[in-house]
Amino acid sequence: MAGRALRPSRHLSLNPPLRRDDKVPVRSIRFASLLVLAAGIPWLGAQPPDRSPRVPSAVLTVDARKPGAAINPAMWGVFFEDINFAADGGLWAELVKNRSFEFPNRLQGWFEVRRKHARGTMTIQDEKPAIPENPHYLRLQSQAPDEGYGVGNEGFRGMGVKAGEALRLTLWARRGAAPVLLRATLRGAENRILAGGQVRVDSPVWAHFELQLDPAATDPGGRLELTLEGPGQVDLDAVSLMPVAAKHGFRPDLMRLLADMKPGFVRFPGGCVVEGHDLANRYQWKQTVGPVDARRPMPNRWLDNLAGEGRFAADYQQSFQLGFFEFFQLCADLGAEPLPVLSCGMACQFETGEMVPLDRLEPFIQDALDLIEFANGAPSSRWGKLRAAMGHAAPFGLKFLAVGNEQWGPEYLDRFSRFEQAIKAKHPQIQIIGSAGPWMGGADFDTLWAGLRARKADLVDEHYYAPPAWFFNNAHRYDAYPRTGPKVFAGEYAAHPARPAPGAPRPNSWEAALSEAAFMTGLERNADVVRLASYAPLLASVDAWQWSPNLIWFDSLQSAPTPSYWVQHLFSGNRASRVLPVELALAPSATATAGLYTTAALDEATREVVLKVVNAGHRPSDLAVRLQGFQSLAGKGRLTVLSAGLADENPVGAPPKVAPATSEVDIPGPEFTRTLPPQSLTILRLPLVKEIP
Ligand code: AHR
């Protein structure tokens, strides 16, 4: 029967309205009560599909005449942190690791190349450097070149090289006593040559070189070799290999996935990387802007703190090629609001907890004020001038600033006050975000909320990482939140299923994603309270991860949207402008429908009602929809269904098991029924035509 298929065909009819005698007696429950009921029946996890006879189970009434709270158009965003090699080796498309020879192990990522009987030396030098801020460079001396003496770079767990996708090699070089020929070769498995070219280095002073390499074959484990063709000496620094197609430096496939999500904002650059192990290791935005070659790398905070998972990654440094200018550019490219997080002078409280004394907090506050000028100031201002010199004369339009990441205690509230007063005095339009700490409730959480309310924070950033059951059972969390005072920023959340084995990543399963969808219906229904929300973390390398689950996994060549990605994608892609009141009536015997979670909203721009319904039950559910206030609908609606087995995942390199199916549907009128597949998210866009006078 149409409408019951898990994957609807391209054109479907919705079930006709329930006939009067179809109706079973119902209990009328306003949506808030429904969710309390849903919460009262704990989520039981995976169960086999129930094939027992079905009953019409629920009636959903939506009053389209009474649009309520405005939904923030930027509500659904993303949270980018340099964790799991998300920046270098991830979104930042650079293929060369340790390109400036500034890692603590100066030769990390590099290896000697001796073709046939070649002999020579490779040494690290710092005399008369090309880049004074990053003074180390590599000196190659070839005594017996044979088929080539030189150096190779392994990339980030291999360089992803694609046939026909041109790469741009750039480097600084200077010759020794005589000019030399420097050969660049891209090699793949079994030493196969994928691309090559050469440059003549004839300058005794540092000069910049550029060469295009055109790979003839695809290889996930490519490496770059730079070899001397004859005897002689060359100094090399700031070696870079980037896909020509990487606009503004971003890896195209990952950028496409992000752009497709239409994120309303990007929270960056973390997370714990903002705080650092100690204050010296905190993220300092000023060290990430200006000429790329002059940015000094720093050990990544996730290098050795693996939160009980992932692998030790001695090569995990932050090159800051993806720095604050690039983050703002990323936001501009995505059409998303920038939402930077700054250190509040407190290092990670799970680690050193180092704190700058209050009487020495001023430079931290100045960093925040300068950042606002960097983003929004006129090109004539000190920091606006730097932004313009970097290629963006127009302001980036910064509206939000988060003070600290996961902080707690009275020390945080004291520091927050100082930031808040200084920022609001100069930039009253900036919305300041305070931290509710790392917990989802409890005494510290309550104290932070009370303190931030008293200090008039604009938004409070809440984080939740919990099993799927928590998300199902907390779909009502915000129904009872105060309607005045600071708004909520659900800044980091993800359902964390159990690990299948010790050390294995937690699965990015459909069960996890479904529970997030149920929770997100509660965020949207409470859009007057919850203004912003972002899943966490965003990106992860399958070869070098420290945290799971994540929204998008990738290897050197491919990327895979997880089931959670699709949930975010569908909520973000089906945003509307005003919340609509919904009421759900359940059949008295319909315990199964307690697994229904719903939100309805009006898209004033397109004049559509947008329904989002999660059926968390393990059997289909017949939902009768009653749209009040409109005589007729346009006849055609848009239906999107996301449904799968609870354990299904979308691993990198395998055909996806979880993907949305969208189709056009005939809508018989303002009353119809829809069969919701078991364990599904259904989104219906219903075009309104004629209002009842
Ligand atoms: O998202 C991963 C980490 O989780 C973030 O860095 C931190 O804010 C939280 O504890």
XYZ file of C-alpha atoms and ligand atoms in Angstrom:
703
model
C 0.000 0.000 0.000
C 1.273 3.434 -0.929
C 2.805 5.193 1.989
C 3.874 2.045 3.804
C 7.040 1.425 1.868
C 10.193 2.208 3.777
C 11.605 3.916 0.731
C 8.764 5.739 -1.028
C 8.746 5.788 -4.802
C 9.106 9.147 -6.504
C 5.386 9.903 -6.533
C 3.030 8.761 -3.827
C -0.428 9.420 -2.546
C -1.053 10.026 1.087
C -3.604 7.766 2.696
C -7.141 9.220 2.534
C -8.493 10.686 5.766
C -9.499 8.154 8.399
C -13.175 7.292 7.973
C -15.341 8.098 10.951
C -15.779 4.433 11.792
C -12.018 3.953 11.508
C -11.638 6.092 14.524
C -10.870 4.509 17.791
C -11.584 6.515 20.941
C -8.673 8.825 21.519
C -7.075 10.642 24.401
C -6.328 14.232 23.515
C -2.887 15.300 24.602
C -1.213 18.607 23.922
C 2.273 18.115 22.590
C 4.011 18.972 25.817
C 2.062 16.245 27.634
C 2.790 13.778 24.877
C 6.440 14.252 25.358
C 6.156 13.803 29.081
C 4.418 10.530 28.303
C 7.155 9.676 25.842
C 9.708 10.390 28.492
C 7.836 8.251 30.981
C 8.277 5.163 28.816
C 11.971 4.595 28.657
C 13.583 3.888 25.311
C 14.305 0.214 25.192
C 16.828 0.203 22.382
C 16.929 -2.100 19.391
C 14.042 -4.533 18.970
C 13.028 -6.664 16.005
C 10.300 -5.203 13.778
C 6.834 -6.047 15.092
C 4.638 -7.554 12.386
C 1.476 -7.822 14.511
C -1.780 -6.182 13.262
C -1.803 -2.418 13.389
C -4.292 0.063 14.800
C -4.785 3.696 13.744
C -2.868 5.169 16.566
C -2.691 8.923 16.689
C -4.227 12.144 15.425
C -1.980 15.151 15.009
C -3.761 18.494 14.903
C -1.832 21.522 13.689
C -3.296 24.987 13.901
C -1.828 26.909 11.003
C -3.674 30.081 12.003
C -1.674 30.542 15.169
C 1.995 30.914 14.321
C 3.977 31.186 17.526
C 7.604 31.963 18.280
C 9.941 32.976 15.504
C 12.566 30.335 14.726
C 16.077 31.687 14.426
C 16.949 31.319 10.725
C 20.497 30.438 11.831
C 19.282 27.845 14.370
C 20.892 24.700 12.888
C 24.647 25.097 12.665
C 27.864 23.114 12.873
C 30.657 22.916 15.416
C 34.157 22.701 13.996
C 36.981 21.630 16.270
C 40.504 20.582 15.303
C 40.042 17.095 16.711
C 40.343 13.803 14.755
C 42.626 15.608 12.234
C 39.703 17.787 11.228
C 41.874 20.728 10.155
C 45.348 19.664 8.930
C 44.786 16.404 7.092
C 41.048 17.143 6.961
C 39.089 20.192 5.853
C 42.322 22.079 5.165
C 43.374 20.550 1.841
C 47.159 20.746 2.383
C 48.749 17.384 1.586
C 52.222 18.015 3.052
C 52.660 17.323 6.759
C 55.143 19.498 8.687
C 55.644 21.675 5.636
C 57.818 24.224 7.473
C 60.008 21.766 9.424
C 58.750 23.321 12.677
C 57.218 20.275 14.377
C 59.075 19.422 17.622
C 60.543 16.539 15.632
C 61.713 18.701 12.740
C 61.741 15.843 10.246
C 58.415 14.343 11.238
C 56.550 13.287 8.114
C 59.713 13.491 5.970
C 61.955 10.633 4.854
C 65.181 10.364 2.883
C 64.956 9.335 -0.778
C 67.884 7.577 -2.449
C 67.130 6.386 -5.927
C 69.443 3.505 -6.855
C 72.933 4.276 -5.503
C 72.296 7.930 -4.677
C 74.158 9.433 -1.724
C 73.752 12.696 0.099
C 72.735 14.353 3.363
C 69.634 16.096 4.648
C 69.947 18.427 7.614
C 67.829 20.953 9.424
C 69.260 24.492 9.430
C 68.123 27.844 10.777
C 70.741 30.281 9.509
C 69.392 33.108 7.365
C 65.938 31.566 7.153
C 63.323 32.271 4.506
C 60.730 32.951 7.201
C 62.146 34.446 10.427
C 59.031 33.453 12.461
C 59.496 29.806 11.399
C 63.271 29.690 11.064
C 63.940 25.997 10.451
C 64.416 24.727 6.933
C 65.815 21.659 5.171
C 69.192 21.525 3.422
C 69.713 18.809 0.815
C 73.253 18.043 -0.333
C 73.583 15.528 -3.091
C 77.013 13.951 -3.472
C 76.136 11.123 -5.843
C 72.683 11.753 -7.315
C 72.463 8.591 -9.443
C 68.697 8.450 -10.101
C 67.979 11.126 -7.507
C 68.828 12.063 -3.947
C 66.339 13.974 -1.895
C 63.449 13.943 0.513
C 59.892 12.662 0.598
C 56.757 13.588 2.520
C 54.220 10.979 3.626
C 51.277 13.364 3.978
C 48.593 12.810 6.590
C 48.425 8.995 6.635
C 49.079 9.096 2.860
C 48.257 11.764 0.305
C 44.938 11.321 -1.478
C 45.773 11.774 -5.160
C 43.061 11.711 -7.821
C 43.583 11.178 -11.553
C 42.868 14.384 -13.427
C 42.729 16.564 -10.296
C 45.607 18.991 -10.621
C 47.793 19.789 -7.621
C 49.762 22.969 -7.018
C 53.213 22.593 -5.500
C 54.730 25.714 -3.942
C 57.941 26.100 -1.954
C 60.721 28.438 -0.987
C 64.178 27.411 -2.233
C 67.727 28.701 -2.527
C 70.699 27.078 -4.226
C 74.175 26.468 -2.856
C 77.265 27.280 -4.937
C 75.626 26.502 -8.283
C 72.148 26.256 -9.825
C 70.393 22.897 -9.373
C 67.445 21.062 -10.912
C 64.859 19.995 -8.359
C 62.527 17.210 -9.447
C 59.076 16.818 -7.900
C 57.549 13.353 -8.166
C 54.246 12.039 -6.849
C 54.447 8.325 -6.204
C 51.825 5.800 -5.253
C 51.683 2.115 -4.425
C 54.676 0.071 -5.602
C 56.583 3.264 -6.378
C 54.350 4.017 -9.313
C 54.875 7.558 -10.628
C 51.577 9.436 -10.547
C 52.853 12.862 -11.655
C 56.104 14.767 -12.001
C 57.789 18.015 -12.943
C 60.912 20.006 -12.193
C 62.096 23.495 -11.287
C 65.516 25.082 -11.764
C 66.720 26.747 -8.592
C 69.265 29.293 -9.676
C 68.899 31.952 -6.987
C 71.408 32.147 -4.133
C 68.749 33.968 -2.086
C 65.379 32.562 -1.100
C 62.894 32.545 -3.981
C 59.339 31.253 -4.268
C 58.541 28.483 -6.769
C 55.301 27.083 -8.089
C 54.674 23.975 -10.172
C 51.503 22.202 -11.269
C 51.373 18.423 -11.003
C 48.748 16.525 -13.005
C 48.187 13.042 -11.579
C 47.564 10.358 -14.169
C 46.194 7.864 -11.652
C 44.324 7.731 -8.354
C 46.011 6.573 -5.165
C 44.918 6.972 -1.530
C 48.458 6.571 -0.240
C 50.474 8.949 -2.413
C 53.700 10.668 -1.327
C 55.675 13.616 -2.643
C 59.373 13.328 -3.433
C 61.745 16.259 -4.043
C 65.054 15.073 -5.462
C 68.122 16.739 -6.897
C 68.942 15.822 -10.482
C 72.698 16.382 -10.150
C 75.250 16.988 -7.468
C 74.759 20.186 -5.506
C 72.882 21.798 -2.644
C 69.436 23.270 -2.152
C 67.602 24.734 0.853
C 63.841 24.133 1.051
C 61.091 25.574 3.222
C 57.297 25.974 3.416
C 56.632 23.132 0.979
C 52.962 22.956 0.076
C 50.886 20.701 -2.176
C 47.240 21.652 -2.559
C 44.496 20.598 -4.972
C 43.969 23.405 -7.485
C 40.230 22.883 -6.950
C 40.474 23.629 -3.209
C 38.786 27.030 -3.171
C 40.112 29.111 -0.287
C 42.088 26.035 0.822
C 39.134 23.796 1.731
C 38.970 20.140 0.652
C 36.246 20.070 -2.013
C 34.353 16.900 -1.007
C 34.138 17.924 2.646
C 33.174 21.448 1.685
C 30.385 20.077 -0.499
C 28.963 18.062 2.391
C 29.092 21.112 4.640
C 27.528 23.410 2.058
C 24.741 20.909 1.414
C 23.807 21.094 5.079
C 23.212 24.859 4.745
C 24.493 25.467 8.276
C 23.168 28.607 9.925
C 26.396 29.164 11.832
C 29.831 27.697 12.390
C 31.105 27.458 15.974
C 34.923 27.396 15.908
C 37.781 26.596 16.644
C 36.710 24.268 19.568
C 36.064 22.846 22.153
C 38.904 21.863 24.344
C 41.506 23.174 21.869
C 40.388 26.660 22.847
C 41.226 26.003 26.498
C 44.433 23.963 26.002
C 46.122 21.601 28.471
C 47.536 24.730 30.064
C 47.305 28.385 29.152
C 50.400 28.246 26.913
C 48.608 25.592 24.867
C 45.375 27.604 24.521
C 44.152 28.737 21.116
C 45.304 32.307 20.439
C 43.609 33.707 17.356
C 46.208 36.398 16.756
C 48.801 33.703 16.150
C 46.654 32.276 13.356
C 46.258 35.337 11.131
C 48.610 37.180 8.768
C 50.953 35.469 6.294
C 50.352 31.715 6.340
C 54.043 30.786 6.205
C 54.733 32.860 9.304
C 52.184 31.109 11.538
C 53.942 28.991 14.155
C 52.631 25.467 14.707
C 51.658 24.232 18.160
C 51.030 20.727 19.538
C 47.362 19.883 19.263
C 45.652 19.443 22.606
C 44.253 16.120 21.342
C 47.730 14.744 20.590
C 47.986 12.739 23.776
C 44.669 13.132 25.525
C 42.600 10.552 23.826
C 39.575 10.705 26.093
C 39.906 6.971 26.486
C 39.774 6.256 22.767
C 41.507 6.719 19.445
C 45.212 6.400 18.866
C 48.214 8.282 20.120
C 49.134 10.772 17.402
C 52.623 12.180 17.943
C 52.298 14.039 14.656
C 49.155 15.930 15.716
C 50.193 19.565 15.510
C 48.158 22.619 14.625
C 49.778 24.361 11.672
C 47.178 27.160 11.821
C 47.061 27.340 8.046
C 43.372 27.080 8.796
C 43.345 30.080 11.109
C 40.795 32.674 12.113
C 40.779 34.483 8.758
C 40.112 31.151 7.033
C 37.382 30.295 9.545
C 35.631 33.580 8.779
C 36.109 32.874 5.061
C 34.622 29.404 5.579
C 31.550 30.987 7.163
C 31.246 33.454 4.292
C 31.547 30.624 1.750
C 28.853 28.631 3.566
C 26.594 31.622 4.165
C 26.812 30.852 7.901
C 27.130 33.150 10.920
C 30.599 33.004 12.482
C 30.549 31.981 16.147
C 34.071 32.049 17.588
C 34.916 30.693 21.023
C 37.729 32.429 22.929
C 39.812 31.473 25.921
C 38.541 33.163 29.071
C 41.897 32.720 30.791
C 41.120 29.222 32.110
C 42.850 26.109 30.766
C 40.937 22.812 30.581
C 39.564 22.171 34.070
C 39.736 18.412 33.518
C 43.497 18.862 33.042
C 45.732 21.552 34.566
C 42.904 23.991 35.245
C 45.500 26.751 35.061
C 43.907 30.183 35.498
C 45.148 33.636 34.764
C 44.701 35.828 37.858
C 41.915 38.380 37.518
C 44.354 41.291 37.656
C 46.107 39.852 34.591
C 43.006 39.074 32.573
C 43.114 42.283 30.567
C 45.104 40.926 27.540
C 42.568 38.104 27.184
C 39.721 40.611 27.110
C 41.663 42.767 24.668
C 41.953 39.716 22.386
C 38.165 39.560 22.306
C 37.800 43.257 21.526
C 40.467 43.023 18.834
C 38.756 40.012 17.311
C 35.553 42.001 16.950
C 37.569 44.704 15.201
C 39.289 42.098 13.001
C 35.901 40.740 11.931
C 33.835 43.906 11.760
C 36.163 46.912 11.844
C 36.704 49.348 8.997
C 39.760 48.671 6.820
C 41.211 51.826 8.374
C 41.174 50.279 11.888
C 44.234 48.371 13.108
C 42.727 44.880 12.917
C 40.310 45.635 10.091
C 43.353 46.656 8.085
C 44.902 43.220 8.554
C 41.656 41.546 7.445
C 41.576 43.725 4.324
C 45.245 42.980 3.613
C 44.427 39.281 3.821
C 41.868 39.704 1.069
C 38.543 40.585 2.702
C 37.944 44.314 2.803
C 34.260 43.871 3.649
C 33.450 43.091 7.291
C 32.562 39.503 8.172
C 29.521 40.590 10.199
C 30.347 38.931 13.514
C 27.319 38.812 15.828
C 28.226 36.132 18.416
C 31.153 35.529 20.730
C 31.522 32.682 23.225
C 33.554 33.354 26.360
C 35.237 30.078 27.303
C 34.251 26.547 26.347
C 33.371 24.104 29.133
C 34.153 26.167 32.227
C 32.670 26.101 35.664
C 32.975 27.455 39.192
C 32.874 30.981 40.626
C 36.207 31.711 38.925
C 34.493 31.368 35.571
C 31.622 33.634 36.496
C 34.108 36.288 37.681
C 35.965 36.112 34.391
C 32.773 36.057 32.352
C 31.650 39.307 34.065
C 34.840 41.101 33.067
C 34.514 40.015 29.438
C 30.822 40.800 29.349
C 31.235 44.327 30.715
C 34.114 45.222 28.392
C 32.498 43.806 25.261
C 29.041 45.228 25.860
C 30.504 48.660 26.673
C 32.106 48.835 23.241
C 29.958 46.514 21.152
C 26.473 46.243 22.649
C 25.204 44.440 19.541
C 27.480 41.414 20.037
C 25.642 38.491 21.624
C 27.762 36.933 24.347
C 27.595 33.238 25.088
C 28.420 31.816 28.502
C 29.213 28.208 29.402
C 26.943 25.846 31.335
C 29.951 23.565 31.838
C 30.334 20.011 30.596
C 27.315 18.593 32.447
C 23.665 18.313 31.458
C 22.365 19.193 34.890
C 23.319 19.152 38.569
C 24.561 21.660 41.102
C 27.371 23.207 39.023
C 25.092 23.471 36.009
C 22.402 25.219 38.067
C 24.921 27.603 39.631
C 26.283 28.516 36.229
C 22.811 29.127 34.836
C 21.858 31.306 37.823
C 25.140 33.199 37.581
C 24.859 33.769 33.844
C 21.237 34.824 34.210
C 22.270 37.379 36.836
C 25.040 38.592 34.528
C 22.620 38.917 31.614
C 24.407 36.552 29.244
C 22.633 36.512 25.895
C 22.968 32.753 25.458
C 24.091 29.819 27.580
C 25.984 26.991 25.902
C 24.821 23.529 27.018
C 26.610 20.293 26.044
C 25.238 16.783 26.111
C 26.935 13.538 25.189
C 24.762 10.652 26.380
C 23.288 7.328 25.291
C 20.406 7.424 22.776
C 17.895 6.793 25.564
C 18.805 10.152 27.113
C 17.953 11.947 23.888
C 14.594 10.198 23.509
C 13.774 10.823 27.125
C 14.810 14.485 26.984
C 12.783 15.548 23.966
C 10.716 17.567 26.442
C 13.758 19.126 28.169
C 13.016 22.685 27.105
C 9.229 22.653 27.475
C 9.588 23.839 31.037
C 12.566 26.193 30.646
C 12.001 29.820 31.648
C 10.855 31.943 28.732
C 12.810 34.999 29.880
C 16.491 35.575 30.465
C 19.356 33.996 28.505
C 18.498 31.802 25.554
C 19.894 28.308 25.049
C 22.701 27.404 22.693
C 22.838 23.607 22.389
C 26.474 23.945 21.393
C 27.628 20.325 21.511
C 25.490 17.218 21.442
C 25.619 13.689 20.106
C 24.066 10.397 21.109
C 26.767 7.994 22.285
C 25.858 4.333 21.837
C 27.957 1.704 23.593
C 31.225 0.611 21.972
C 31.023 -2.747 20.222
C 34.437 -3.636 21.681
C 36.970 -1.925 23.922
C 38.942 0.614 21.880
C 36.500 0.518 18.966
C 34.733 3.727 18.003
C 31.215 4.246 19.235
C 28.979 3.587 16.237
C 27.398 6.369 14.217
C 24.270 4.241 14.089
C 20.770 5.051 12.917
C 19.607 4.487 16.495
C 21.862 7.339 17.632
C 20.693 9.595 14.804
C 17.024 8.768 15.402
C 17.330 9.716 19.055
C 18.951 13.003 18.052
C 16.059 13.663 15.645
C 13.553 13.043 18.458
C 15.486 15.448 20.692
C 15.685 18.053 17.922
C 11.901 18.128 17.538
C 11.954 19.409 21.110
C 14.552 22.038 20.228
C 12.463 23.329 17.340
C 9.192 23.329 19.276
C 10.960 25.451 21.871
C 12.580 27.763 19.348
C 11.717 30.755 21.528
C 14.156 29.363 24.113
C 16.640 27.404 22.014
C 18.160 29.750 19.467
C 21.168 27.767 18.199
C 22.149 24.098 18.055
C 25.119 22.135 16.717
C 26.064 18.450 16.722
C 29.619 17.631 17.878
C 32.218 16.949 16.706
C 31.962 17.634 12.989
C 34.815 15.796 11.234
C 36.975 12.727 11.806
C 39.709 10.917 9.928
C 39.177 7.146 9.937
C 42.972 6.822 10.214
C 43.575 9.260 13.065
C 40.618 9.892 15.319
C 40.435 10.727 19.013
C 36.674 10.897 19.548
C 33.574 9.083 18.370
C 30.935 9.336 17.068
C 31.348 12.247 14.642
C 29.151 13.825 11.986
C 31.325 13.156 8.923
C 34.109 10.587 8.581
C 36.730 10.730 5.857
C 39.914 9.111 4.592
C 42.496 10.618 2.262
C 40.157 10.389 -0.736
C 36.591 9.861 0.365
C 34.090 11.176 2.870
C 30.881 9.701 4.244
C 27.845 11.444 5.709
C 26.697 9.539 8.796
C 23.031 8.947 9.680
C 23.386 11.854 12.128
C 24.577 14.010 9.238
C 21.350 13.294 7.392
C 19.273 14.232 10.427
C 21.115 17.545 10.704
C 20.833 18.027 6.951
C 17.078 17.457 6.977
C 16.361 19.702 9.937
C 18.529 22.454 8.515
C 17.224 22.037 4.968
C 13.621 22.086 6.191
C 13.759 25.072 8.452
C 10.715 27.264 8.772
C 10.086 30.668 10.308
C 7.418 30.235 13.054
C 6.542 27.429 15.452
C 2.962 26.130 15.109
C 0.942 24.670 17.977
C 0.454 20.922 17.683
C -1.802 18.592 19.618
C -1.566 14.845 19.522
C -4.421 12.517 20.362
C -3.444 8.963 21.165
C -5.578 5.844 21.018
C -6.100 4.637 24.611
C -4.382 1.358 23.945
C -1.660 2.945 21.896
C 1.375 2.560 24.060
C 3.382 2.131 20.861
C 2.644 5.713 19.849
C 4.408 6.972 22.931
C 7.411 6.760 20.650
C 6.112 9.637 18.498
C 7.940 12.958 18.614
C 6.804 15.893 16.563
C 7.163 19.531 15.690
C 5.275 21.715 13.230
C 6.302 25.062 11.852
C 5.240 27.593 9.263
C 7.560 28.668 6.498
C 6.204 32.145 5.807
C 8.423 32.623 2.744
C 7.079 29.575 0.892
C 3.680 29.410 2.661
C 4.206 25.816 3.701
C 3.531 23.949 6.903
C 6.582 21.850 7.726
C 5.896 18.755 9.835
C 8.700 16.716 11.331
C 7.701 13.453 12.989
C 9.847 10.746 14.538
C 8.361 7.314 14.976
C 10.769 5.677 17.405
C 8.575 2.620 17.748
C 9.464 -0.703 16.233
C 6.231 -0.931 14.282
C 4.534 1.336 11.714
C 2.283 4.029 13.072
C -0.754 5.512 11.325
C -0.813 9.214 11.958
C -3.902 11.197 11.030
C -2.970 14.801 10.273
C -5.570 17.562 10.750
C -4.474 20.919 9.476
C -6.737 23.587 10.934
C -7.268 26.997 9.440
C -6.949 26.197 5.768
C -9.633 24.996 3.394
C -7.332 23.454 0.886
C -3.775 22.653 0.150
C -1.944 23.005 -3.123
C -2.467 19.349 -3.944
C 1.179 18.400 -3.933
C 3.451 18.172 -0.967
C 7.009 17.130 -0.420
C 7.739 14.062 1.617
C 11.129 13.042 2.952
C 11.642 9.826 4.874
C 14.764 8.670 6.640
C 14.471 5.150 7.944
C 16.802 2.212 8.489
C 17.758 -0.593 10.825
C 18.810 0.706 14.227
C 22.341 -0.617 13.869
C 22.837 0.656 10.314
C 25.782 2.952 9.611
C 27.347 4.689 6.602
C 31.018 3.739 6.722
C 33.577 5.420 4.475
C 34.107 3.493 1.239
C 30.963 1.342 1.523
C 27.527 1.918 -0.032
C 25.466 4.041 2.406
C 22.718 2.222 4.268
C 21.037 5.350 5.588
C 19.972 8.071 3.158
C 16.839 10.166 2.815
C 14.252 9.463 0.139
C 12.319 12.476 -1.088
C 9.261 12.442 -3.290
C 6.282 14.508 -4.302
C 2.988 13.421 -2.748
C -0.649 14.137 -3.520
C -2.370 15.745 -0.598
C -6.087 14.992 -0.590
C -6.929 17.951 1.669
C -6.255 19.395 5.092
C -7.041 16.012 6.630
C -5.180 12.862 5.686
C -3.352 9.980 7.246
C 0.228 9.012 6.865
C 1.814 5.719 7.766
C 5.087 6.339 9.502
C 7.586 3.543 9.001
C 9.072 2.033 12.135
C 12.138 3.852 13.464
C 11.842 6.729 11.048
C 12.031 10.474 10.627
C 9.357 11.831 8.293
C 9.257 15.394 7.029
C 6.252 16.729 5.184
C 6.093 20.113 3.522
C 2.450 21.055 2.931
C 1.752 24.088 0.750
C -1.116 26.213 2.067
C -3.574 27.681 -0.399
C -6.800 29.059 0.966
C -7.258 30.305 4.491
C -10.629 29.866 6.194
C -12.086 33.357 6.465
O 33.521 17.643 21.045
C 34.604 17.071 21.700
C 34.881 17.724 23.031
O 33.815 17.524 23.895
C 35.036 19.216 23.007
O 36.320 19.588 22.710
C 34.678 19.621 24.393
O 34.098 20.898 24.434
C 33.758 18.545 24.874
O 34.151 18.045 26.082
